[in-house]
Coordinates of C-alpha atoms and ligand atoms in Angstrom, one line a residue:
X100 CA 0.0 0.0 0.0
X101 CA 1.2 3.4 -1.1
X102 CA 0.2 6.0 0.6
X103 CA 1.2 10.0 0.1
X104 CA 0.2 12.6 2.6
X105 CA -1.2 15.9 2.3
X106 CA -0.7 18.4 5.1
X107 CA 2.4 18.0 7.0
X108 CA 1.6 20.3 10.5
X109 CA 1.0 18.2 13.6
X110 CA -0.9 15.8 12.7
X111 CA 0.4 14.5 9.6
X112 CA 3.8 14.4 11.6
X113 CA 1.4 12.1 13.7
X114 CA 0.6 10.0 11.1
X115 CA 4.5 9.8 9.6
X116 CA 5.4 8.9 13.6
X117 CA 2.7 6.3 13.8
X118 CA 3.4 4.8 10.6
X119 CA 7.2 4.3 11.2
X120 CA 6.2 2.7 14.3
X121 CA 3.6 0.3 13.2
X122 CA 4.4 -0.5 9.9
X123 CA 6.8 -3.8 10.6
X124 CA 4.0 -5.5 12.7
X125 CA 0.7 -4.2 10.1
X126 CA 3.0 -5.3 7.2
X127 CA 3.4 -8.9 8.9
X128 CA 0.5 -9.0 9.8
X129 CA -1.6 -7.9 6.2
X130 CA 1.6 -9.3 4.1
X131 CA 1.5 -6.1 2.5
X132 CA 3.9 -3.7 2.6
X133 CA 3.3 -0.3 3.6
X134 CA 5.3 2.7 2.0
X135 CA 4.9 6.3 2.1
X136 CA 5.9 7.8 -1.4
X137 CA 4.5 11.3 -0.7
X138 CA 4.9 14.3 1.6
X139 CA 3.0 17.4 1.1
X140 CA 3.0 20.8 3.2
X141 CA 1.5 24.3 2.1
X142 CA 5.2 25.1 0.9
X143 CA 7.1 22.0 0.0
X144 CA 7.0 18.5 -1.0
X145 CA 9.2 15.0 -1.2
X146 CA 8.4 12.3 -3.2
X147 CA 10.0 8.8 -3.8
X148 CA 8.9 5.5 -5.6
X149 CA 10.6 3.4 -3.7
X150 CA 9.4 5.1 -0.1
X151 CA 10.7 7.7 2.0
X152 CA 11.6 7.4 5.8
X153 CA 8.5 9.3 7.4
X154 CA 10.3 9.9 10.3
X155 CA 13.2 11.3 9.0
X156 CA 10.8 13.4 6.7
X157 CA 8.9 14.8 9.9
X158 CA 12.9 15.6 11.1
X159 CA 13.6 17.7 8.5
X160 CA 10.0 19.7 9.1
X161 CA 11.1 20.3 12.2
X162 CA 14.6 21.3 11.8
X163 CA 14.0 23.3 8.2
X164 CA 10.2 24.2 8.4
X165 CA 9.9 22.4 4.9
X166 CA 9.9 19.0 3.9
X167 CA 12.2 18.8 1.0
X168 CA 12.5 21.1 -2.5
X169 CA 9.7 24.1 -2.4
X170 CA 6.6 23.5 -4.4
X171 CA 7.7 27.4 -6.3
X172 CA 4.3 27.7 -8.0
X173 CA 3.7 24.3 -9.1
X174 CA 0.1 22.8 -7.3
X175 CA 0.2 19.9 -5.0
X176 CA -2.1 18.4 -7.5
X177 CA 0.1 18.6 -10.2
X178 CA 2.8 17.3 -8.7
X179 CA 0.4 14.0 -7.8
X180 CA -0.4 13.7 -11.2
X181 CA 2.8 12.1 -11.4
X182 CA 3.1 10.2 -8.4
X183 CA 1.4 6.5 -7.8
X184 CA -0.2 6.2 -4.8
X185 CA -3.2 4.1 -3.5
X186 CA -4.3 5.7 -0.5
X187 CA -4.1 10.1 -0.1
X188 CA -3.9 10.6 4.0
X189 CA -5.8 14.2 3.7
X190 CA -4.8 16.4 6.9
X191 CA -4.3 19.9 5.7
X192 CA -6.5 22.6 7.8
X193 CA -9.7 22.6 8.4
X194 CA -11.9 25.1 6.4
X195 CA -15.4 25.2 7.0
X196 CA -16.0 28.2 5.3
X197 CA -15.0 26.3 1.5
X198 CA -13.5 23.3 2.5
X199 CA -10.2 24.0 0.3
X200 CA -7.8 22.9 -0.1
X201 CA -9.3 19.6 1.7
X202 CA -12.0 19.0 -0.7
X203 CA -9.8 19.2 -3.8
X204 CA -7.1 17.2 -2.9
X205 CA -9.9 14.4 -1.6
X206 CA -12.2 14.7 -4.7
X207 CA -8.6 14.2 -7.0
X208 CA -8.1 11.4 -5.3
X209 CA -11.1 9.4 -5.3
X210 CA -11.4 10.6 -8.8
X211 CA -8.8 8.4 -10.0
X212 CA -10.5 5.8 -7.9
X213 CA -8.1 6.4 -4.7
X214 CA -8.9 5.8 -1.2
X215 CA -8.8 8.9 1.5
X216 CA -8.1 8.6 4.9
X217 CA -9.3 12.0 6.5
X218 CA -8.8 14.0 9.4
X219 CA -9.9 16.8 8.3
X220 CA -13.7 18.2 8.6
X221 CA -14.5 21.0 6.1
X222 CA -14.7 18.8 3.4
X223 CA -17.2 16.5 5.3
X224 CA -19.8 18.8 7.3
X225 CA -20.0 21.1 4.1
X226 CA -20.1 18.6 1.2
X227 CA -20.1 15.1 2.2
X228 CA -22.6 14.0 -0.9
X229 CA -20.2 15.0 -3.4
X230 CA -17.2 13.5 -1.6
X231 CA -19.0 9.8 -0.9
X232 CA -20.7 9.7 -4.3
X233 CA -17.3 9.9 -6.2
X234 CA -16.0 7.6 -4.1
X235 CA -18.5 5.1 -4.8
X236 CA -18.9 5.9 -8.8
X237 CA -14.6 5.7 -8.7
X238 CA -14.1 2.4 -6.5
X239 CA -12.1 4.7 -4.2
X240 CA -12.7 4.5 -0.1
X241 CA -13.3 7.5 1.9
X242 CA -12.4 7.3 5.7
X243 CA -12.8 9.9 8.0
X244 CA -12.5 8.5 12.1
X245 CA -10.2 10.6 12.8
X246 CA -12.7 13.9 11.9
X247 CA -15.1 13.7 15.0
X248 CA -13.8 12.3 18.7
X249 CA -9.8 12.2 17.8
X250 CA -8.6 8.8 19.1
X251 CA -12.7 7.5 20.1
X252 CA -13.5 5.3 17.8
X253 CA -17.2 6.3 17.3
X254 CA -17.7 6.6 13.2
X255 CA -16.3 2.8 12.7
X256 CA -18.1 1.6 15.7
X257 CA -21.0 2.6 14.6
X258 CA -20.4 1.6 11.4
X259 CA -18.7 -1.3 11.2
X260 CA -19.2 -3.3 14.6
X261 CA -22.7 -2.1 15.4
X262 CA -23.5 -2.4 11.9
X263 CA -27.0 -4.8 12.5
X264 CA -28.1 -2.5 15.3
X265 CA -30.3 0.4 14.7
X266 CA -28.9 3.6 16.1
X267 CA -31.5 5.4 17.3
X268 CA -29.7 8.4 18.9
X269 CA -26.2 9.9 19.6
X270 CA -25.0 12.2 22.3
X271 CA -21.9 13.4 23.0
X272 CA -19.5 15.9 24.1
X273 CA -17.3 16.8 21.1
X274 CA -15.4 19.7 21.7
X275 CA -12.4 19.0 24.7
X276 CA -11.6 23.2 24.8
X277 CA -15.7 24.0 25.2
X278 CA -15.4 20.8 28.3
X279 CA -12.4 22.1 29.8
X280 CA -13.5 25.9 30.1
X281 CA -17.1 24.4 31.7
X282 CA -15.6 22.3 34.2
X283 CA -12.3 25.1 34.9
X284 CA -15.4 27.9 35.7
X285 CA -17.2 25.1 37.7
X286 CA -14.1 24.0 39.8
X287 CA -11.9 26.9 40.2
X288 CA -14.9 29.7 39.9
X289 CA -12.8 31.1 36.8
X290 CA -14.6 33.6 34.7
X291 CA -15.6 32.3 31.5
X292 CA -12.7 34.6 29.5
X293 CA -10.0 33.4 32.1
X294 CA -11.0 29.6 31.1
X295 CA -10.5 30.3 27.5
X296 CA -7.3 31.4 27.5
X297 CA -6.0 29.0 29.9
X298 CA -7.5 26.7 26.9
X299 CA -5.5 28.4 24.4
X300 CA -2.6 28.3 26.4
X301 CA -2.6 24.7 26.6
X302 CA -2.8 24.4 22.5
X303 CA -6.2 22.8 22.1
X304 CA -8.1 24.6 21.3
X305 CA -9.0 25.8 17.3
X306 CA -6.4 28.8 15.7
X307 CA -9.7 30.9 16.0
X308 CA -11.6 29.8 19.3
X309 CA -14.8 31.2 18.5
X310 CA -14.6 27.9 16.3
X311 CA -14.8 26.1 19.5
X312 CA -16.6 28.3 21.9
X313 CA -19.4 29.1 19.4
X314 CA -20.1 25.6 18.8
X315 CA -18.8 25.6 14.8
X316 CA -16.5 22.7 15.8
X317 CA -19.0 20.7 17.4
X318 CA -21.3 21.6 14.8
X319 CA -19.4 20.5 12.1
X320 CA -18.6 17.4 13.6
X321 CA -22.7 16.6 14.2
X322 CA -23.3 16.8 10.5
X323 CA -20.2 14.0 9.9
X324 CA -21.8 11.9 12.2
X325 CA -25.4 12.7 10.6
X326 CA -24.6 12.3 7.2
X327 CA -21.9 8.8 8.3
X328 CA -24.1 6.9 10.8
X329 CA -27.7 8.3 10.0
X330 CA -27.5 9.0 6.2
X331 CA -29.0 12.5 6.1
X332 CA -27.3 15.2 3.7
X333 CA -26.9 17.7 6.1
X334 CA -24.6 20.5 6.1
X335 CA -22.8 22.1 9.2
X336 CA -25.3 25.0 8.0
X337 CA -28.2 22.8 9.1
X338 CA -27.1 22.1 12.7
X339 CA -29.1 24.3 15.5
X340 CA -26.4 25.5 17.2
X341 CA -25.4 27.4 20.5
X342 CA -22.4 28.0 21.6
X343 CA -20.9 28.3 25.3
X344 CA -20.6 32.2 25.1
X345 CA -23.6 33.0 27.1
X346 CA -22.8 31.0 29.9
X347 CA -22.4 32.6 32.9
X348 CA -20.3 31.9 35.9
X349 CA -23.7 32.3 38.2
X350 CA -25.7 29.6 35.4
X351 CA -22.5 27.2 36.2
X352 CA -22.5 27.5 40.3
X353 CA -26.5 27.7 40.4
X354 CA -26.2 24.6 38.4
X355 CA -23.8 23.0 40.9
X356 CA -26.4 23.7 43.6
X357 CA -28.4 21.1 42.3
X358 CA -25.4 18.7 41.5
X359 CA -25.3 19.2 38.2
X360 CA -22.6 20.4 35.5
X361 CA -23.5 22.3 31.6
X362 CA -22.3 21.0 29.6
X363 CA -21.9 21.3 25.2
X364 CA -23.7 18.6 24.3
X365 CA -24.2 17.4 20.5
X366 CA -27.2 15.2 20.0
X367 CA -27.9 13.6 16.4
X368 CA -30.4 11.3 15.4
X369 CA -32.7 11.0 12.3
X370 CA -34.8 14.0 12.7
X371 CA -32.4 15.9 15.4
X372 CA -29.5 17.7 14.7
X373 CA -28.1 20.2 17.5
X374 CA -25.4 21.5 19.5
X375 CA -26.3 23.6 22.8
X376 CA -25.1 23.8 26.3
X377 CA -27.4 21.9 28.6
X378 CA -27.6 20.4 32.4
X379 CA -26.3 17.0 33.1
X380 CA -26.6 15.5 36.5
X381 CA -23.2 15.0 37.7
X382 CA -22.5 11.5 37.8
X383 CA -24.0 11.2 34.4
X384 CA -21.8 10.0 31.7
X385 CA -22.4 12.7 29.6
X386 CA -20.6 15.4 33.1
X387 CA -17.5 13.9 31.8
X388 CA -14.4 16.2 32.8
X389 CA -11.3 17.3 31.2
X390 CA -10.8 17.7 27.9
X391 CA -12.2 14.6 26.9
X392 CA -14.4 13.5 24.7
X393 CA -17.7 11.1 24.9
X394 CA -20.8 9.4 22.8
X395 CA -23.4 7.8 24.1
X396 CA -25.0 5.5 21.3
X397 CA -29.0 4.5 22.3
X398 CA -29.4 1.3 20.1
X399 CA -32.4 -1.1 19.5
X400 CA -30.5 -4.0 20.6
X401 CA -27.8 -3.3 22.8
X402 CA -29.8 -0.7 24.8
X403 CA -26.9 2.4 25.4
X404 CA -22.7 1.6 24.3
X405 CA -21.0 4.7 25.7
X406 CA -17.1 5.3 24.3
X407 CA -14.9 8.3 25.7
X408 CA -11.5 9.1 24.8
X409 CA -9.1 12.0 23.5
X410 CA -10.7 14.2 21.1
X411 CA -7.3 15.5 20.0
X412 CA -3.8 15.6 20.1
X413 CA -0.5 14.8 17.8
X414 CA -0.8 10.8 18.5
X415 CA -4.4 10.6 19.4
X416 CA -5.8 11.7 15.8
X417 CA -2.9 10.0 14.0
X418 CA -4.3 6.8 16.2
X419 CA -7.5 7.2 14.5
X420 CA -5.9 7.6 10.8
X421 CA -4.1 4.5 11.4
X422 CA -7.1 2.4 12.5
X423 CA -8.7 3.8 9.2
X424 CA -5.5 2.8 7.2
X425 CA -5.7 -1.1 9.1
X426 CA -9.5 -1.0 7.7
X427 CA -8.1 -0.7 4.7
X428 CA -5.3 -3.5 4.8
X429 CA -8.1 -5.9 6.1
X430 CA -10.2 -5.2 3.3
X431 CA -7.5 -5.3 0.6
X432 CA -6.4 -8.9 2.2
X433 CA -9.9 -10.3 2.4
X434 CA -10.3 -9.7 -1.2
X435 CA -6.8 -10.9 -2.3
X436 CA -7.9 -14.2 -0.2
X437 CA -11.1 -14.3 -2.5
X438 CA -9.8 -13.9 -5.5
X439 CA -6.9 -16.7 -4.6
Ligands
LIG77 N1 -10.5 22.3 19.2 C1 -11.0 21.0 19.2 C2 -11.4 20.6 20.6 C3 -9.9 20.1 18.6 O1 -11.2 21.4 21.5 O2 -11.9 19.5 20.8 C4 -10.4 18.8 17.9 O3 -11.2 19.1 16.8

């Protein structure tokens, strides 16, 4: 399996860690082996047939701030025309005001038929129709675990293991920077500004935090999980949406009175779609703490599953890519053993 990868900032370096690490046991175990050909950042590029070192790659953005000769005009797209790959690992910035440059790189690849492996959630919460049905009409596979919970693996769960249940309802908590200001006000009796940049300081939360404090990150990641588990077409656009700004130190410690926590909870289903701070009861899986994040799945069969984990992070949402990437080996063998 050849795989390039597009966007080179933390969590491609993620993914290039991860996949130096793993590779020797995924290649024994898929008898495939697993080269990266490509590496793409906003400025620069390095590609090789025969497979580059990731880690050493991911060195040389540290040391250099590039990852080999500068692109100088040329697009990353033309440079790819050139290159064989099979699988495009699509982390550049989120943009979920056009999706670009995401949702060109993804729709080149699964043009030619490709797979993606995505992190990225533009693309997905503003046109997730387009990006599914050229998949399917190409014979290309779009995966995207890594776009809503970081390392928790809700999409393929839901997916893939719960696949004869009938979801009839997700909840979660989606956003670790809107968590952590909630329970910091509720702990340490911060004001809600203090919180937020105690958030910032500690590098979670979005470039611009209104992203994450006006709900547009949890948001986005409600219509991936509408149009992936419940198959609505929803944009971001169509999510009811409140963010945590109005949320008042007195609303948090009257809440505590009565033992409970606010909370920004997402809740999807097939006719709901919304994102709004609400009261949990604390001791309720959904008063979580920290900057993690947590879905609780209602199901016909096996009443509630409840999965919490990191939400983000370098390791944690190259963890998720990976899992996506394995998928893909497992598929790729099970059909080689068909066909033998
Ligand atoms: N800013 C996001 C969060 C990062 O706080 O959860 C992951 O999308």
């Amino acid at each position: 399996m050849d795989i390039v990868i597009v966007g080179f900032g933390t969590v491609g370096q993620g993914v290039a860690e991860a996949l130096s690490r793993k590779a020797p046991t995924l290649q024994s175990a898929f008898k495939e082996k697993l080269r990266v050909v490509g590496v793409f950042d906003s400025k620069s590029y390095d590609v090789s047939p025969k497979g580059l070192d990731p880690r050493e790659v991911a060195g040389r953005k540290q040391k250099l701030g590039r990852v080999g000769p500068e692109l100088n005009g040329k697009g990353v797209l033309e440079i790819l025309e050139e290159v064989d790959y099979d699988v495009m690992v699509e982390v550049t910035p989120t943009n979920i005001k056009d999706s670009e440059p995401g949702f060109s790189n993804m729709m080149f690849a699964l043009s030619s038929g490709r797979d993606v492996v995505t992190a990225n959630k533009g693309p997905l919460a503003l046109k997730f129709k387009e990006l599914s049905r050229t998949a399917e009409k190409n014979g290309g596979r779009l995966r995207f675990e890594a776009s809503v919970g970081g390392a928790t693996p809700v999409i393929n769960l839901s997916r893939e293991i719960l696949m004869g249940e009938r979801i009839l309802s997700i909840r979660g908590i989606v956003n670790g920077t809107c968590n952590f200001i909630l329970n910091r006000m509720k702990d340490e009796g911060l004001p809600f500004d203090q919180a937020l940049r105690e958030a910032q300081e500690m590098g979670y939360a979005e470039r611009d935090p209104s992203y994450d404090i006006d709900g547009i990150d949890s948001a986005a990641k409600a219509a991936i999980l509408a149009n992936a588990i419940f198959r609505r077409d929803v944009t971001f656009h169509d999510v009811r949406r409140t963010g945590i700004r109005g949320v008042s130190l007195e609303a948090v410690e009257l809440a505590a009175e009565e033992r409970k926590v606010v909370r920004l909870i997402a809740e999807v289903s097939e006719s709901r779609l919304e994102v709004s701070p609400r009261l949990v009861p604390i001791g309720h899986p959904l008063a979580i703490g920290g900057t993690l994040n947590i879905f609780q799945l209602m199901t016909d069969l096996a009443g509630d599953i409840t999965v919490a984990g990191h939400g983000a992070g370098k390791m944690e949402t190259a963890s998720a890519i990976l899992s996506d990437i394995v998928a893909l080996l497992k598929e790729d063998c099970a059909s080689r053993k068909k066909e033998a």
